Structures are given as C-alpha cells and as structure tokens.
XYZ file of C-alpha atoms in Angstrom:
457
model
C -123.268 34.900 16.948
C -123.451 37.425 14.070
C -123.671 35.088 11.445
C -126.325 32.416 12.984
C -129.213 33.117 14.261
C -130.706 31.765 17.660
C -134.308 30.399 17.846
C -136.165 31.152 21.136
C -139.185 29.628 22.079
C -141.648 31.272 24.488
C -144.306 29.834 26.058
C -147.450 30.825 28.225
C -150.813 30.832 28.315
C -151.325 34.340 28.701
C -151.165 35.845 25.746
C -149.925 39.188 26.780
C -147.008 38.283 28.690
C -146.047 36.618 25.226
C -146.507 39.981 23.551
C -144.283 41.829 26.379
C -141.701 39.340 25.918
C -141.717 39.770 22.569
C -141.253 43.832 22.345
C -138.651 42.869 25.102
C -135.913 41.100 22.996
C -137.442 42.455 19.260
C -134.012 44.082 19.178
C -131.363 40.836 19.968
C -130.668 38.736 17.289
C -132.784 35.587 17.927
C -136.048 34.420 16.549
C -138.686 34.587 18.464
C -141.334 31.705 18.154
C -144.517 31.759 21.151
C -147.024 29.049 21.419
C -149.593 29.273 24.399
C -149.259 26.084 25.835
C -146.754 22.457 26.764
C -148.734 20.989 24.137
C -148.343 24.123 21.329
C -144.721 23.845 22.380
C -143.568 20.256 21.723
C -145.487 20.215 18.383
C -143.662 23.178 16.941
C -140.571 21.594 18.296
C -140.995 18.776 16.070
C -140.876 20.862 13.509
C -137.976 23.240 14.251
C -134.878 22.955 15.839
C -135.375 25.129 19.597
C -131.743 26.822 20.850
C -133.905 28.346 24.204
C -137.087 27.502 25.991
C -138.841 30.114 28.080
C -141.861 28.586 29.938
C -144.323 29.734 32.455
C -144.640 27.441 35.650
C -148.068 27.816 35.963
C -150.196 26.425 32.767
C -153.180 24.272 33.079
C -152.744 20.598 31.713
C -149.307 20.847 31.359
C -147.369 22.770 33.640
C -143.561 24.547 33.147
C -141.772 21.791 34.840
C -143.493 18.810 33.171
C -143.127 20.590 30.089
C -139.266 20.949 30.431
C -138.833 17.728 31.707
C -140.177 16.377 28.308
C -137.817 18.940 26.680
C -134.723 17.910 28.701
C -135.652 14.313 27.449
C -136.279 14.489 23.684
C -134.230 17.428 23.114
C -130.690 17.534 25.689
C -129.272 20.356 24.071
C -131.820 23.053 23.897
C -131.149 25.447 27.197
C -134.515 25.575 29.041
C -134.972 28.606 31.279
C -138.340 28.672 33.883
C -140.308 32.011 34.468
C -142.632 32.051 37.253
C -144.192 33.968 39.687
C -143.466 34.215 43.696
C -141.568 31.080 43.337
C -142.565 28.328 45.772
C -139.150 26.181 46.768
C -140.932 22.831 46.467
C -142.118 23.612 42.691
C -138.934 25.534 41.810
C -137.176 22.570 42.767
C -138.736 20.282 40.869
C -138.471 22.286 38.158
C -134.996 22.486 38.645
C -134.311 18.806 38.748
C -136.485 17.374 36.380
C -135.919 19.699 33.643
C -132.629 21.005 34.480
C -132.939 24.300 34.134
C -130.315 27.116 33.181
C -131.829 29.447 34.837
C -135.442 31.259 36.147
C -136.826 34.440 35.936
C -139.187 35.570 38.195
C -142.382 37.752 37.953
C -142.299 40.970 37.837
C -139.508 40.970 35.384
C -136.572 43.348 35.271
C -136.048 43.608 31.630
C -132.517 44.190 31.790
C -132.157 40.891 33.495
C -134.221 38.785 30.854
C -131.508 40.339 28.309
C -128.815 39.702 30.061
C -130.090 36.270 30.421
C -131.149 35.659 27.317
C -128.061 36.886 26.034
C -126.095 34.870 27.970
C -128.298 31.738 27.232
C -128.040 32.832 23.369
C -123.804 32.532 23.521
C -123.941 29.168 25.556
C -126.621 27.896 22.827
C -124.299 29.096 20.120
C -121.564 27.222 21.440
C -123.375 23.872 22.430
C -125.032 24.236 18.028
C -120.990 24.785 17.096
C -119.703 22.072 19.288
C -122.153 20.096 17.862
C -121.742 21.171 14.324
C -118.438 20.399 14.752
C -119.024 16.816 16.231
C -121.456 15.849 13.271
C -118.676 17.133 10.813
C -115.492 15.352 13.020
C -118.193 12.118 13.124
C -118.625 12.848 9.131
C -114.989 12.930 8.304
C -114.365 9.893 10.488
C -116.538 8.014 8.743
C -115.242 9.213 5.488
C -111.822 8.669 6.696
C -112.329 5.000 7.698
C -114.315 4.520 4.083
C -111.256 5.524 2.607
C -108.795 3.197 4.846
C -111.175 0.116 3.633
C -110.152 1.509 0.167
C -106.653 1.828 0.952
C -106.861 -1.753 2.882
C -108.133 -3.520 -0.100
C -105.956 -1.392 -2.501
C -103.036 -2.405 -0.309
C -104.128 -6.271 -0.270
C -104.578 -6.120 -3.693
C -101.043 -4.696 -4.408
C -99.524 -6.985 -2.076
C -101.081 -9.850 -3.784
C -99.619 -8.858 -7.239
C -97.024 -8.194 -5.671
C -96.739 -11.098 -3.653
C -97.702 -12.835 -7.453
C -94.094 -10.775 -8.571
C -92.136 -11.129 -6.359
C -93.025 -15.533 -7.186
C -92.754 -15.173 -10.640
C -89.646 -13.388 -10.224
C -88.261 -15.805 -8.025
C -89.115 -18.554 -10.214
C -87.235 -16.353 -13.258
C -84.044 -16.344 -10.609
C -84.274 -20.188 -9.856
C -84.564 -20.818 -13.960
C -81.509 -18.641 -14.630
C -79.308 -19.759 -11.779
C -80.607 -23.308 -12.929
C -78.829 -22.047 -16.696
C -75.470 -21.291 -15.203
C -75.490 -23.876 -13.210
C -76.156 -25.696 -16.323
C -73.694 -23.302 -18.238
C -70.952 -24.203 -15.207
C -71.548 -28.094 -15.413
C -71.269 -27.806 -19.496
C -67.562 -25.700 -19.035
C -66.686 -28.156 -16.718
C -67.618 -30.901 -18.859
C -65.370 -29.186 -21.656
C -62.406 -28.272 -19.439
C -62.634 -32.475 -19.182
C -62.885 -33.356 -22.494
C -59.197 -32.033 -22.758
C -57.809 -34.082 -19.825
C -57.277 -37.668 -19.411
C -59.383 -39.388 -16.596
C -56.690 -39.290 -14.092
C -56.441 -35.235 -13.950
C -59.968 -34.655 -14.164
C -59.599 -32.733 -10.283
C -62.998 -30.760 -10.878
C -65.214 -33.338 -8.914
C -62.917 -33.863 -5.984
C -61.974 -30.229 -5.433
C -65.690 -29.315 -5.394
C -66.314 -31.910 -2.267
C -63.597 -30.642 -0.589
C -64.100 -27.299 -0.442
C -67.748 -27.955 0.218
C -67.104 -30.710 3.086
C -65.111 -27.409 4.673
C -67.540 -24.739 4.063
C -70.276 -26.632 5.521
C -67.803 -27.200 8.047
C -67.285 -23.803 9.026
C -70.698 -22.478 8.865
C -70.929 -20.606 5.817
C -73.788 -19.464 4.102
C -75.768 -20.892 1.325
C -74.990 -18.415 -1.177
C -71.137 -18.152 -0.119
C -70.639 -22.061 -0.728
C -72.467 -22.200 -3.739
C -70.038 -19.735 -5.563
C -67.347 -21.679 -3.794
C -68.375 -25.105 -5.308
C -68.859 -22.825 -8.899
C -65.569 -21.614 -8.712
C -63.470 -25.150 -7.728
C -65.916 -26.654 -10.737
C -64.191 -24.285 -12.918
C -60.285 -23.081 -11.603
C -58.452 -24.510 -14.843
C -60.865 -23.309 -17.101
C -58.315 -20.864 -18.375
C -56.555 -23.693 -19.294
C -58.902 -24.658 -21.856
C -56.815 -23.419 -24.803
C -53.899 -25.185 -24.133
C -52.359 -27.868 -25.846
C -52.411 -31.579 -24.782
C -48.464 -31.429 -24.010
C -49.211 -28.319 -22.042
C -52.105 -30.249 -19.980
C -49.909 -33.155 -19.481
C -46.519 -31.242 -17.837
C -46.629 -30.950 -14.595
C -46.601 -27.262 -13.855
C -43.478 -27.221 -11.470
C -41.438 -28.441 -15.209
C -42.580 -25.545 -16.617
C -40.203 -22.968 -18.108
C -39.686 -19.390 -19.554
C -42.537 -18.905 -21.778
C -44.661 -22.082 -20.808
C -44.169 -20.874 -17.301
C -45.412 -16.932 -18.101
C -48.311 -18.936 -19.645
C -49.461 -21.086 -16.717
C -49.260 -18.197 -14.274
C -52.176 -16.868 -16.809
C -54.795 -19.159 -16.549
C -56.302 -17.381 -12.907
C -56.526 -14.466 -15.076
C -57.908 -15.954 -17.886
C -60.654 -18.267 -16.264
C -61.735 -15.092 -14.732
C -62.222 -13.139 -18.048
C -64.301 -15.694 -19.386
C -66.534 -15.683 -16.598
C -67.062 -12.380 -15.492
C -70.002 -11.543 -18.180
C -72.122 -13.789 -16.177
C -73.328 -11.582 -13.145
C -74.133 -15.118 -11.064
C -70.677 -16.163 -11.586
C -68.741 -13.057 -10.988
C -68.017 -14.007 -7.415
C -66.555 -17.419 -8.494
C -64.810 -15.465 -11.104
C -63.124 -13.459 -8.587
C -61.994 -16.387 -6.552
C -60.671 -18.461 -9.469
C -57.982 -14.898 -10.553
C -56.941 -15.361 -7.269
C -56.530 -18.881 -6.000
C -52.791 -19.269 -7.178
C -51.717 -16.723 -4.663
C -49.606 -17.340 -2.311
C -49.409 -16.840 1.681
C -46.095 -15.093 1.681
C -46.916 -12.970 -1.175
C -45.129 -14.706 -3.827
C -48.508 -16.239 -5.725
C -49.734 -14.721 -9.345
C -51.191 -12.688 -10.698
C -51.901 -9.872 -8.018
C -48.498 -11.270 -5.420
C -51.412 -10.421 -2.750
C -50.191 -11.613 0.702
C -51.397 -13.126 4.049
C -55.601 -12.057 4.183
C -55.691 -9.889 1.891
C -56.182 -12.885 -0.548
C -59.874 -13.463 -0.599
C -60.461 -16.525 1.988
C -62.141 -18.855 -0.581
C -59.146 -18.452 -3.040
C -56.896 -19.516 -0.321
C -59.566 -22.964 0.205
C -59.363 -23.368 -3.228
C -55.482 -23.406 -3.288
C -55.272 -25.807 -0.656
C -58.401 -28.423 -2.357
C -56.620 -27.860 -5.611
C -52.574 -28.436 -5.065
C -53.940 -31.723 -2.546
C -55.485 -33.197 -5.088
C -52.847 -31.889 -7.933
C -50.039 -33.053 -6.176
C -51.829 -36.777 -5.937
C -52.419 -36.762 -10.042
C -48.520 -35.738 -10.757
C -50.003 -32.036 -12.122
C -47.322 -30.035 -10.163
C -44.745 -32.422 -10.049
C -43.196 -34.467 -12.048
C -44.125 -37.430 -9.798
C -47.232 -38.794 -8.182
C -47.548 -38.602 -4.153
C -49.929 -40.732 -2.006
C -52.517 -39.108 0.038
C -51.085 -39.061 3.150
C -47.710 -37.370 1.577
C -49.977 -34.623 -0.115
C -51.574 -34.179 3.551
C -47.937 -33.622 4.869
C -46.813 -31.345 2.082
C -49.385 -28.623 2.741
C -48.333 -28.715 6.301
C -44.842 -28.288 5.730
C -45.477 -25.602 3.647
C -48.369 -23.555 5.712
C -47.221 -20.096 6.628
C -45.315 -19.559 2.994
C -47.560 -21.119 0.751
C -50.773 -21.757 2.669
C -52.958 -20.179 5.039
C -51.583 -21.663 8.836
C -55.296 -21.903 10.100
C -56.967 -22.686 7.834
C -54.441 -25.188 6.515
C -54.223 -27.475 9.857
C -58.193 -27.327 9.783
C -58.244 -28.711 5.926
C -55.991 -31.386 7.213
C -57.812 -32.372 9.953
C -60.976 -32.208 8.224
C -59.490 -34.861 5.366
C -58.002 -37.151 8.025
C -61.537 -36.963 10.031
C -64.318 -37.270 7.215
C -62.444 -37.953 4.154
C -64.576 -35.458 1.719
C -61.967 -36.308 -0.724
C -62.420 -39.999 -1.141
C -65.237 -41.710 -2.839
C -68.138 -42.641 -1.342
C -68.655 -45.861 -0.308
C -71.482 -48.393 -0.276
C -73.871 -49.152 2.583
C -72.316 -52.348 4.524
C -69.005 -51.348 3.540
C -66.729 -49.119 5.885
C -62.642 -47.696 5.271
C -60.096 -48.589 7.863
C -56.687 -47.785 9.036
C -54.558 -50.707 9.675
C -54.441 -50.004 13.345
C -58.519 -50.588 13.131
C -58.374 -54.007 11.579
C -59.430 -57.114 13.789
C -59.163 -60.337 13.219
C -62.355 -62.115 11.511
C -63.264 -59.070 9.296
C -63.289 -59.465 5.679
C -62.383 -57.836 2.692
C -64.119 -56.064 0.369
C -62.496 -55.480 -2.069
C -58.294 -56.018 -3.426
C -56.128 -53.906 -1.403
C -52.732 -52.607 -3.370
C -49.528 -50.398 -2.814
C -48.966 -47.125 -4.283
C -47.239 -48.999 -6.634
C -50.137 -51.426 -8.111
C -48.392 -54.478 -5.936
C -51.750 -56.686 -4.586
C -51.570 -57.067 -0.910
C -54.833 -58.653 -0.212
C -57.584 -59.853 -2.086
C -61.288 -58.891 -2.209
C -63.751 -61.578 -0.114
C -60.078 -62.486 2.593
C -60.619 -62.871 6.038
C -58.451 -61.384 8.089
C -56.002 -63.115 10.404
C -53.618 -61.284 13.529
C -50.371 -62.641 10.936
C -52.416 -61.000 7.462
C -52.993 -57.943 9.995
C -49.283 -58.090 11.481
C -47.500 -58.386 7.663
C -49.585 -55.390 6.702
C -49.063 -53.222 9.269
C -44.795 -54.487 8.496
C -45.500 -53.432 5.036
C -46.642 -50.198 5.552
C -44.001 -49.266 7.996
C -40.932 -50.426 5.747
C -42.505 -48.669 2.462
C -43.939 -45.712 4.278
C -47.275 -45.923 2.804
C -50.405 -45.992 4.272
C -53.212 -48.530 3.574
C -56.760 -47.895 4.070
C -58.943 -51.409 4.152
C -62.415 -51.552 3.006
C -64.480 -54.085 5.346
C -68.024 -55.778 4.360
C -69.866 -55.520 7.620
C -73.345 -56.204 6.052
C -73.034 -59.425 7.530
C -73.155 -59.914 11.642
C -70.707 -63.502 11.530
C -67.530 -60.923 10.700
C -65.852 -58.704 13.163
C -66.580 -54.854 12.849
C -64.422 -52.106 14.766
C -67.418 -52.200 16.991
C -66.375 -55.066 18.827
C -62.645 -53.579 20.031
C -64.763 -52.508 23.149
C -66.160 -56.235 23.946
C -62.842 -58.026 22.907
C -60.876 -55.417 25.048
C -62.810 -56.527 27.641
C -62.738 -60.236 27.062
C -58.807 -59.642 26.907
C -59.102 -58.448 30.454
C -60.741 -60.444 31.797
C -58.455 -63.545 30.555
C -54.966 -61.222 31.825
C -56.908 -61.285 35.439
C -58.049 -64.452 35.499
C-alpha cells in the first residue's frame, strides 16, 4: 500500500459534498479525482485507470445506480461504493444488484466510517491491481515461455534431423566397413585355400553347418554372423605351414609337428584380433580345439566354460575333417563321421549340443550340396519302383552302382539295399521328379493303400 498509490473517484453533483469529502480523506494515501456528474465520471475513466468509485444516488440524468452499473460493466475490477441519503430499499437494491456494490454510505456521514471504509476498500483494491499485476506478468511469461518451447521445438527437430542425417551416414560408414571385412574375411579365406587341394577346402561346408544350427536354435543376427566369420576362417593359423604339413592328417602328427598344430587356434586368433569386427570370431577360433573333458588346447578349458560357438565349431569342423582324411590317416563316410561324434560326446564334444548337430545333419542335411529344383536325395528305404535316376550312384569306394537316367525296379531297389547292408555304407539316391510319369516318395501313401486294398480283397 505504501509504495502504490490508490486512485479514488468521487462523484456528485453537489459540489460541496465533493469538497467535504475531499478534506475528509486529504490525509490517506489515495488520489482523489471528483467530477460532478455519471457523465464527468465515465469520461475521466477513459482516461485513467479508477481503483474506487464513490457516487451519489441521486443525480439528474444519470443517477448512482445507472452510473455503477455502466462501471461494473466496462470496468469489473474497480470497487464501486454508493452514498446516498435516507436510503429507500427498492433503489438501494437496485443499486446493489446492478452495480454490485462493496458497500454504501449513508447521509449524514460519520467520518470515521468513510475512512474505515475507504481504507478497507483501498487494501481490497490493492490486492485485486496486484493479483492482476501478477496475472498480466504470469500471462506475459507464459507467453514468453511457450515462444521459447517453439524455439526449443524447432531447435530440437532440427537437431534430430541432423541427427537423424548422422546417425544414416554413420550407419552407412558401418555397413561399408563391415562390407570390407567381410570382404577382408572372404579374401583370407580365399588364401587359406590357395594352400589346400580341393578336397580339404572345409571352409564352405563348416560355414553352412554351423549356420543351418544357429538359425536353428534361434540366435541372433549379430551372434551368427561372427559364427559364420569365424568357421570361414578356423585354419587360418595354418596359413604358414608347409604343403606336407597341410597334407598329414593331424592325428599322425608328432613331437614338434604336433606342438605346432596345437598352435594354429592361437595363431588364427592373433592375426585377427586387430580387426575390432572380427574380434569375436577371433575369440571363438583360439578356442574351438578344446575339448569337453578338459583335455583340448590351448586354454585345457572344460565342460561350458568353453565359449558355446567354439564348441559348434569343433563339432562342424572334425565332421567334415574326419570325411576329407584331415585327422586321420583314412577317409570315413558321412554316416561314420555322424557316429564318431556320438561316440565320443561327453569327452570330446558337448552331449547336447552334439545329439542336436546330429539330428540336425540327418534331418536337413546343411552339409550336403544343394540340389536342383526337380531333383530330390533319398535313402534306400525311400526308393519306389518307377523312379529314376538322376544322376550315377557309387560306393565309398568309386565302384558304380547305378547309372544316371535308370529306372528303378523292386530287384535294382532289393540289390541295393543288399549292398549297403554287406559293405556297411549308406547310399543316398538322387531322383528326377520334374516329370509326373515317374514315381516320387509322394505316392508311398496311395500305393500303401492300393496294397491294401489287394491283401483284403
């Protein structure tokens, strides 16, 4: 109150109750404006801002209550008070609810009581022009506030668009360097085979094995592409080796030639760990001649503590090894290889995961080549009469059994399925079945039944 002043207007057309009024509050802190009529009133109201109104009721042409009516209207926050004479209800009520009136006072004035309620009017009015200071300064800061959140919007969309822009090009940086090592892997793999003969180049078929399982299993992107990178690379380390070395099996190997094969983990992981994206493959490779009992190289690491992709890459590698005569000193058919990792899971091998690599080779083949539309692989035990070959069939040992464009007979199938027994091989028969005049294994169901029904009939 001490620091703003209050502005009081009085009005009446007498001009001497005007000048009592005045010597009446020349001591409070308000200014004191008078104008001797409604119409005086409103005009200098335009022109200042009015905290309190103090109007006669009785004015001719425009009376108290009209006049604060107006007031109440065009200006809600100024406090209008009524003085007036013997007060007639009907009039003071009027004035009361058209102009809403703080308060009267009533001819012959106590001039205590127009202090007291001036003074009181003057702390209301004070607090209506700070609450409203305050909302014009709260509506001025929101407005500034939600200027500056556009900014920040369109500073934020703007960073998140170069960003965004970044984050692309930066992605597009990753793609072109993984698409170098993968580049750089498919070049060392390409060397590692420039040292080996065409028969124990293993890279290719290890790679769809361990793949056909990962995929199998559910693994993740990222976890079977440094799978795939390391069973592209596992002999690397053997790149420095001479071509007798690459050519003994490594089961032959002895006192020195032996300390050096039970290197190259180690050493196909030293050439690879420079390169960040093949650090995980690196890792993998050291460890992929361990063993399950503990009796592997180079770390003797036992049971799960070796890494779970070096023991997949153990089993790919020694099943297609042991096919090629590059552990020992002989070659074994498929189906032997099969049954040497099972005899030997739970020393050499993973247990689980071993009887799941077999089954996934004797259900989906990952190992064998791919074969071309119209042409489909079967056991003897799948082979009907009418079907015809593909191509030559032959023993382990090169011996032709049956040739390419043959069509089967129950005596050809019957001699085969001898043969096999009595050399203890196993034969798988490709079929043409691009053509619908041959038998396909799809028709066991309908001959089955034709069988039937000539047993009941």
């Amino acid at each position: 109150m001490a620091t703003t002043t209050i502005r009081v207007l009085l009005v009446d057309d007498e001009s001497n109750v005007l000048s009592s009024l005045q010597r009446l509050l020349r001591n409070e802190s308000m200014q004191i404006r008078t104008a001797g009529s409604g119409k005086d009133a409103l005009a200098l109201m335009e022109s200042e801002e009015i905290d309190i109104l103090v109007s006669d009721s009785k004015m001719p042409e425009m009376d108290g209550s009209e006049l604060l009516s107006l007031v109440q209207k065009r200006w809600p926050h100024c406090i209008r008070i009524l003085l007036t004479g013997y007060p007639e209800m009907e009039s003071l009520i009027k004035s009361i609810n058209q102009g809403h009136l703080y308060s009267f006072i009533q001819k012959p004035w106590d001039d205590n009581e127009v202090r007291g309620v001036l003074r009181q009017a003057a702390r209301l009015a004070y607090a209506e022009r700070e609450r409203s200071r305050l909302t014009k300064l709260i509506q001025a800061r929101n407005r500034k506030l939600r200027d500056l959140n556009q900014q920040l919007e369109l500073s934020v969309t703007k960073r998140t668009n170069a960003l965004r822009k970044a984050i692309q090009l930066r992605d597009k940086a990753y793609k072109k360097l993984e698409k170098s090592y993968m580049n750089s892997t498919e070049v060392f793999a390409a060397l590692i085979n420039q040292r080996l003969p065409k028969s124990r180049q293993t890279n290719g078929k290890v790679s769809a094995l361990v793949k056909a399982y990962a995929e199998e299993a559910g693994w993740d992107a990222v976890r079977i592409n440094d799978m795939t990178m390391a069973a592209a690379l596992y002999n690397l380390g053997k790149v420095t080796w001479s071509d007798e070395h690459l050519m003994t099996p490594s089961d032959t190997f002895r006192g020195r030639d032996r300390d050096k094969f039970r290197t190259y983990p180690e050493l196909g992981e030293s050439l690879l760990m420079s390169l960040e994206p093949l650090q995980r493959a690196a890792i993998i490779i050291r460890h992929h001649q361990e063993r399950w009992d503990g009796r592997g190289f180079p770390g003797q690491l036992e049971g799960r503590n070796i890494p779970e992709e070096s023991r997949l890459l153990k089993l790919a590698v020694d099943f297609i090894e042991l096919q090629r005569g590059m552990i020992l000193d002989r070659l074994m058919n498929r189906d032997d290889a099969l049954e040497n990792l099972g005899i030997f899971a739970d020393r050499v091998y993973d247990p689980d995961m071993t009887a799941r690599f077999i089954a996934l080779v004797h259900d989906k083949a990952p190992d064998l080549e791919p074969l071309p539309d119209g042409v489909i692989s079967c056991r003897l035990n799948q082979l009907k009469a009418g079907m015809l070959v593909k191509s030559n069939l032959l023993t382990d040992s090169g011996f032709l059994l049956l040739n390419a464009g043959s069509i089967l007979t129950p005596g050809m199938i019957e001699k085969l399925m001898v043969f096999e027994r009595t050399r203890r091989e196993h034969y798988q028969v490709h079929i043409d079945v691009s053509s619908d005049e041959h038998v396909t294994p799809d028709d066991e169901a309908s001959e089955s039944a034709e069988t039937s029904g000539s047993q009941d009939s």
